[in-house]
Coordinates of N, CA and C in Angstrom, one line a residue:
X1 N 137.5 33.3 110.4 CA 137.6 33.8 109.0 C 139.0 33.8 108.5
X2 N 138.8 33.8 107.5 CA 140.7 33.6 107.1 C 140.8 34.5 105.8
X3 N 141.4 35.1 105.8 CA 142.0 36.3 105.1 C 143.0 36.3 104.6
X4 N 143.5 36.7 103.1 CA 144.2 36.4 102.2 C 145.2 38.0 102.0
X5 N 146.7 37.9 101.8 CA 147.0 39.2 101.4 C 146.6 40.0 99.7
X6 N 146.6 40.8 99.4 CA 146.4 41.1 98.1 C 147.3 41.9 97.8
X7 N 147.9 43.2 98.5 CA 148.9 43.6 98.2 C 149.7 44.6 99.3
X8 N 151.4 44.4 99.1 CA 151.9 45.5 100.1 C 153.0 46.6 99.3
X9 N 152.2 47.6 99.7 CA 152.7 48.8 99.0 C 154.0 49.0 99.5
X10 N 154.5 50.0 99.1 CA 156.0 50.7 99.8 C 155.0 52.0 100.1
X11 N 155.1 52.6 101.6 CA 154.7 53.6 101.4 C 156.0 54.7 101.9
X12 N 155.8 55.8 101.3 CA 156.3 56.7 101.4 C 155.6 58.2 101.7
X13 N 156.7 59.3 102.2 CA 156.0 60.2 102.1 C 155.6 61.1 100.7
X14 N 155.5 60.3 100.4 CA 155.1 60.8 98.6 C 154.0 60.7 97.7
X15 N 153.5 59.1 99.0 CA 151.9 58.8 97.9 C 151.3 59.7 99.0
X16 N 150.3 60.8 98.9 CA 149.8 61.1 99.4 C 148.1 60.7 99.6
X17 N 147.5 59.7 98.2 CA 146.4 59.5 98.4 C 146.5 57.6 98.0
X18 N 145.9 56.4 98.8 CA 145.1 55.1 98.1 C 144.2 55.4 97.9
X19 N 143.6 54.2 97.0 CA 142.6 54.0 96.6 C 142.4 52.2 97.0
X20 N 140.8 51.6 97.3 CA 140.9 50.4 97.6 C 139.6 50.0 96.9
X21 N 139.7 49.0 95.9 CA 138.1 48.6 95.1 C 138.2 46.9 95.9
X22 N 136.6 46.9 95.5 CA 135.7 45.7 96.3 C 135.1 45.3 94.9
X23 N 134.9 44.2 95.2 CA 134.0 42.6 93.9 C 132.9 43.5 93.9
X24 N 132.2 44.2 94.8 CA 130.8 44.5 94.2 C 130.9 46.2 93.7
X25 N 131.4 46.5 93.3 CA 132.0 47.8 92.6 C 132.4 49.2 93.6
X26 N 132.7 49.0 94.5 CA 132.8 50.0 95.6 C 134.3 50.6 95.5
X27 N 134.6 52.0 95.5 CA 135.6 52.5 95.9 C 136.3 53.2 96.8
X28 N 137.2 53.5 97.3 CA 137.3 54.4 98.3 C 138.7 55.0 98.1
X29 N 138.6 56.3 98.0 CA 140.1 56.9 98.2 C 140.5 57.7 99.2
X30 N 141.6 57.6 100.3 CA 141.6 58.0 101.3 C 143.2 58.4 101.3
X31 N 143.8 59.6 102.8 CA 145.3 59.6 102.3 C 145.9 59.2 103.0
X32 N 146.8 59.0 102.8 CA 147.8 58.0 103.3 C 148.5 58.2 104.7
X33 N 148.1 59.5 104.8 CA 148.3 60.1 106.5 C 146.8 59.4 107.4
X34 N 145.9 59.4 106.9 CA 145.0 58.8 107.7 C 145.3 57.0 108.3
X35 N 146.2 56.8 108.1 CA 146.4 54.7 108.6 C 147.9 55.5 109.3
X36 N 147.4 55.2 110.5 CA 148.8 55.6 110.9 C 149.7 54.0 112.1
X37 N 151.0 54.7 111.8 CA 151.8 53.0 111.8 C 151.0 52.3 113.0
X38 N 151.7 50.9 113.0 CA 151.3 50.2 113.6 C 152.6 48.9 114.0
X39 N 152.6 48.3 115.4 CA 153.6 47.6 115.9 C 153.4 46.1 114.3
X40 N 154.6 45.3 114.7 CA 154.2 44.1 113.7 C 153.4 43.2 114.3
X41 N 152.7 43.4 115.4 CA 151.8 42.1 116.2 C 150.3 42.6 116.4
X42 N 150.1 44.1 115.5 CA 149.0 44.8 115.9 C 148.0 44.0 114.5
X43 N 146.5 44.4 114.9 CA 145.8 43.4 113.6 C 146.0 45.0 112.4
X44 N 146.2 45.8 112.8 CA 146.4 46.8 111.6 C 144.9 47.9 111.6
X45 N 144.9 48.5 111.0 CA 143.7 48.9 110.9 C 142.6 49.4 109.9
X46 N 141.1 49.7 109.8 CA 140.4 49.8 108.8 C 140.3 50.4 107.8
X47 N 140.5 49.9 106.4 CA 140.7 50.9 105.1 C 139.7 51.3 104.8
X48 N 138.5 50.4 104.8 CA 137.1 50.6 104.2 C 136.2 49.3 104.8
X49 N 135.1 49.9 104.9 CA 133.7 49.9 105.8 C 132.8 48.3 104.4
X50 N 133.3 47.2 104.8 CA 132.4 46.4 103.5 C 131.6 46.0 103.8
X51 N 130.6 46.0 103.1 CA 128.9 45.2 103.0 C 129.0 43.7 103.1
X52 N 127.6 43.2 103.5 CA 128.3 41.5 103.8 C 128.6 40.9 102.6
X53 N 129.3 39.6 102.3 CA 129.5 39.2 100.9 C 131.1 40.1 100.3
X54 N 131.1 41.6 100.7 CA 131.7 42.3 99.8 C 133.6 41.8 100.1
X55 N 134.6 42.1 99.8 CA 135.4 41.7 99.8 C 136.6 42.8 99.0
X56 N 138.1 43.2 99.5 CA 138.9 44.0 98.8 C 139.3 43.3 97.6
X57 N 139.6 43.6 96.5 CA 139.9 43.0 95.3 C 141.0 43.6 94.8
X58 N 141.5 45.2 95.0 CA 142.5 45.7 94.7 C 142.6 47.1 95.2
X59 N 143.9 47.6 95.1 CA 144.4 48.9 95.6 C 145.2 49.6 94.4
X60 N 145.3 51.2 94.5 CA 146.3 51.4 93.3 C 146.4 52.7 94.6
X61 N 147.8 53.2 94.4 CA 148.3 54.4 95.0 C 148.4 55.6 94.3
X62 N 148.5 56.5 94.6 CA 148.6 57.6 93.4 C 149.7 58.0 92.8
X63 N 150.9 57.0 93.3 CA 152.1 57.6 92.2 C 152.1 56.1 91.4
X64 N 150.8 55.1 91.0 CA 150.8 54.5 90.5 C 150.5 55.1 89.0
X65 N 150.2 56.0 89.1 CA 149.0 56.8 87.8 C 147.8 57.7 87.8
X66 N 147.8 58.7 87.4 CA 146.4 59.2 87.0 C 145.2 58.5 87.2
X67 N 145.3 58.0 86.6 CA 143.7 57.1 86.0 C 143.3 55.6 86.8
X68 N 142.5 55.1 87.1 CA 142.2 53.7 87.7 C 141.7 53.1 86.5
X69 N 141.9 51.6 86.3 CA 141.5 50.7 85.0 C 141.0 49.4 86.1
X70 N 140.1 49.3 85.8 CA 138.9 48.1 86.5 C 138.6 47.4 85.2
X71 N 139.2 46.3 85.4 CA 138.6 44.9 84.6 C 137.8 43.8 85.1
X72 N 136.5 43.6 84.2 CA 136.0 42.4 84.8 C 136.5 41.5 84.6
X73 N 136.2 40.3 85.3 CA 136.3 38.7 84.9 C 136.3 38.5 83.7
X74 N 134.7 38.9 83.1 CA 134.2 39.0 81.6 C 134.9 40.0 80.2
X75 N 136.1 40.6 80.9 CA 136.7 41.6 80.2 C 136.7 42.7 79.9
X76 N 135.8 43.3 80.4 CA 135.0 44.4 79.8 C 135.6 45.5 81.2
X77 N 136.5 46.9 80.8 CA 137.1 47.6 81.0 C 136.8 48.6 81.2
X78 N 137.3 49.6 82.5 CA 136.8 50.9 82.4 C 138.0 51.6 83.2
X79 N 138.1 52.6 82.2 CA 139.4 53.8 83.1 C 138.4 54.9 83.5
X80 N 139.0 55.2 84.7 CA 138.6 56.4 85.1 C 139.7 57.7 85.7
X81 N 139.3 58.8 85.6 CA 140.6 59.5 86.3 C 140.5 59.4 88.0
X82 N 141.6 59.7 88.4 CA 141.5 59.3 89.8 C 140.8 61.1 90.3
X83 N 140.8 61.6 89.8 CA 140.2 63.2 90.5 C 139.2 63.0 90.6
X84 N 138.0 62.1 89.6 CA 136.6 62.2 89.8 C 136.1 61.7 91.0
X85 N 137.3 60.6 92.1 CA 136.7 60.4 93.2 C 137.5 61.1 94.2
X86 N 136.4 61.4 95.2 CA 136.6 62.6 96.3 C 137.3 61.9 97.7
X87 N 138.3 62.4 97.9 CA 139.2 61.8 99.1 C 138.1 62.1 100.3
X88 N 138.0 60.8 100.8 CA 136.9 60.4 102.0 C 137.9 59.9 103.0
X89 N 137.6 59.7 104.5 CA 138.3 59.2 105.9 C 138.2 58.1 105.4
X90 N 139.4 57.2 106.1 CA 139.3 55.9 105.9 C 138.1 55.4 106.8
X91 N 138.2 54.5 106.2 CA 137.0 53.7 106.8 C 135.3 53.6 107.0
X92 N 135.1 54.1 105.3 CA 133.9 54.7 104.9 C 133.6 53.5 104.2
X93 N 132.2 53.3 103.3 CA 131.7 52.6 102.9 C 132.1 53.1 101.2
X94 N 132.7 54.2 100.5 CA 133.4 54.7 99.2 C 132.1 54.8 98.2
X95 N 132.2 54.8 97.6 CA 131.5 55.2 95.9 C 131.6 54.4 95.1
X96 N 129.9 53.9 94.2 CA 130.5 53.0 93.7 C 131.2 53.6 91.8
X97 N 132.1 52.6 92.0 CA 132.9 53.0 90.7 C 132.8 52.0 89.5
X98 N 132.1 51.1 89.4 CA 131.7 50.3 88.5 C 130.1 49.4 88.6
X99 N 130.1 49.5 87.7 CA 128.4 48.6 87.7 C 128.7 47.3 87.2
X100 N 128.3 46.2 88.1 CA 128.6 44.5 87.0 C 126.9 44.7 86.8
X101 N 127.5 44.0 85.2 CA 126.7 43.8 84.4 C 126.4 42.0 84.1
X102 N 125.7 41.5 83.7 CA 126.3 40.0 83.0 C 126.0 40.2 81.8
X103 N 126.8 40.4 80.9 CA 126.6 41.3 79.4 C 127.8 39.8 79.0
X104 N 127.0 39.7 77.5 CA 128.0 38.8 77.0 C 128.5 39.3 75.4
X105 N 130.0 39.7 75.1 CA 130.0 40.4 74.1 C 130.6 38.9 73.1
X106 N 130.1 39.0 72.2 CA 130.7 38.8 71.1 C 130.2 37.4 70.6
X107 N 130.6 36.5 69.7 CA 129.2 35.2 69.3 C 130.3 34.1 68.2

C-alpha cells in the first residue's frame, strides 16, 4: 500500500488537542499527549481507527483556531466550533462531522 504525506505539524507543548478528518466524513479529536515520540525508523503510530475505502484528508491543531471549516469538492462549506467535539483516545473510529451529499447548487 503506498501512502502519501498530508501534513507535518510543529508540535509543541502548547497544542494540547488534534483533530484528524476522513473523505467519508469522520472526525476525531484526541490530545497531543496521547502519540507519544517516536525513533525516526519507527512506522509511527495510530491517530484514527478507518473503515475500508476511508482515508485521512486533513488535520487542524488547536492553536490553529476555534472553529473547523470542512469544504467539499462541490464547495459547499461548513464551520463548526471545535468544543462541539469531545476529546476521544487516539485511535478511535471519531464522529461523524459532515454528511456528503451530491447536491448541485446553482444552474
Amino acid at each position: 500500500m503506498l501512502y502519501s504525506l498530508i501534513h507535518i505539524p510543529s508540535i509543541t507543548p502548547r497544542i494540547p488537542n488534534t483533530t484528524l478528518v476522513t473523505k467519508q466524513g469522520m472526525c476525531i479529536r484526541f490530545q497531543e499527549t496521547d502519540v507519544r515520540a517516536t525513533g525516526r525508523a519507527s512506522m509511527g503510530v495510530i491517530g484514527m481507527n478507518l473503515s475500508p475505502g476511508d482515508e485521512i484528508i486533513g488535520m487542524q491543531l488547536q492553536t490553529q483556531g476555534s472553529d473547523l471549516l470542512i469544504v467539499s469538492e462541490n464547495g459547499m462549506g461548513k464551520r463548526t466550533n471545535m468544543d462541539e467535539f469531545t476529546v476521544q483516545k487516539r485511535g478511535g473510529k471519531g464522529v461523524k462531522c459532515y454528511k456528503i451529499v451530491d447536491q448541485q447548487f446553482g444552474t
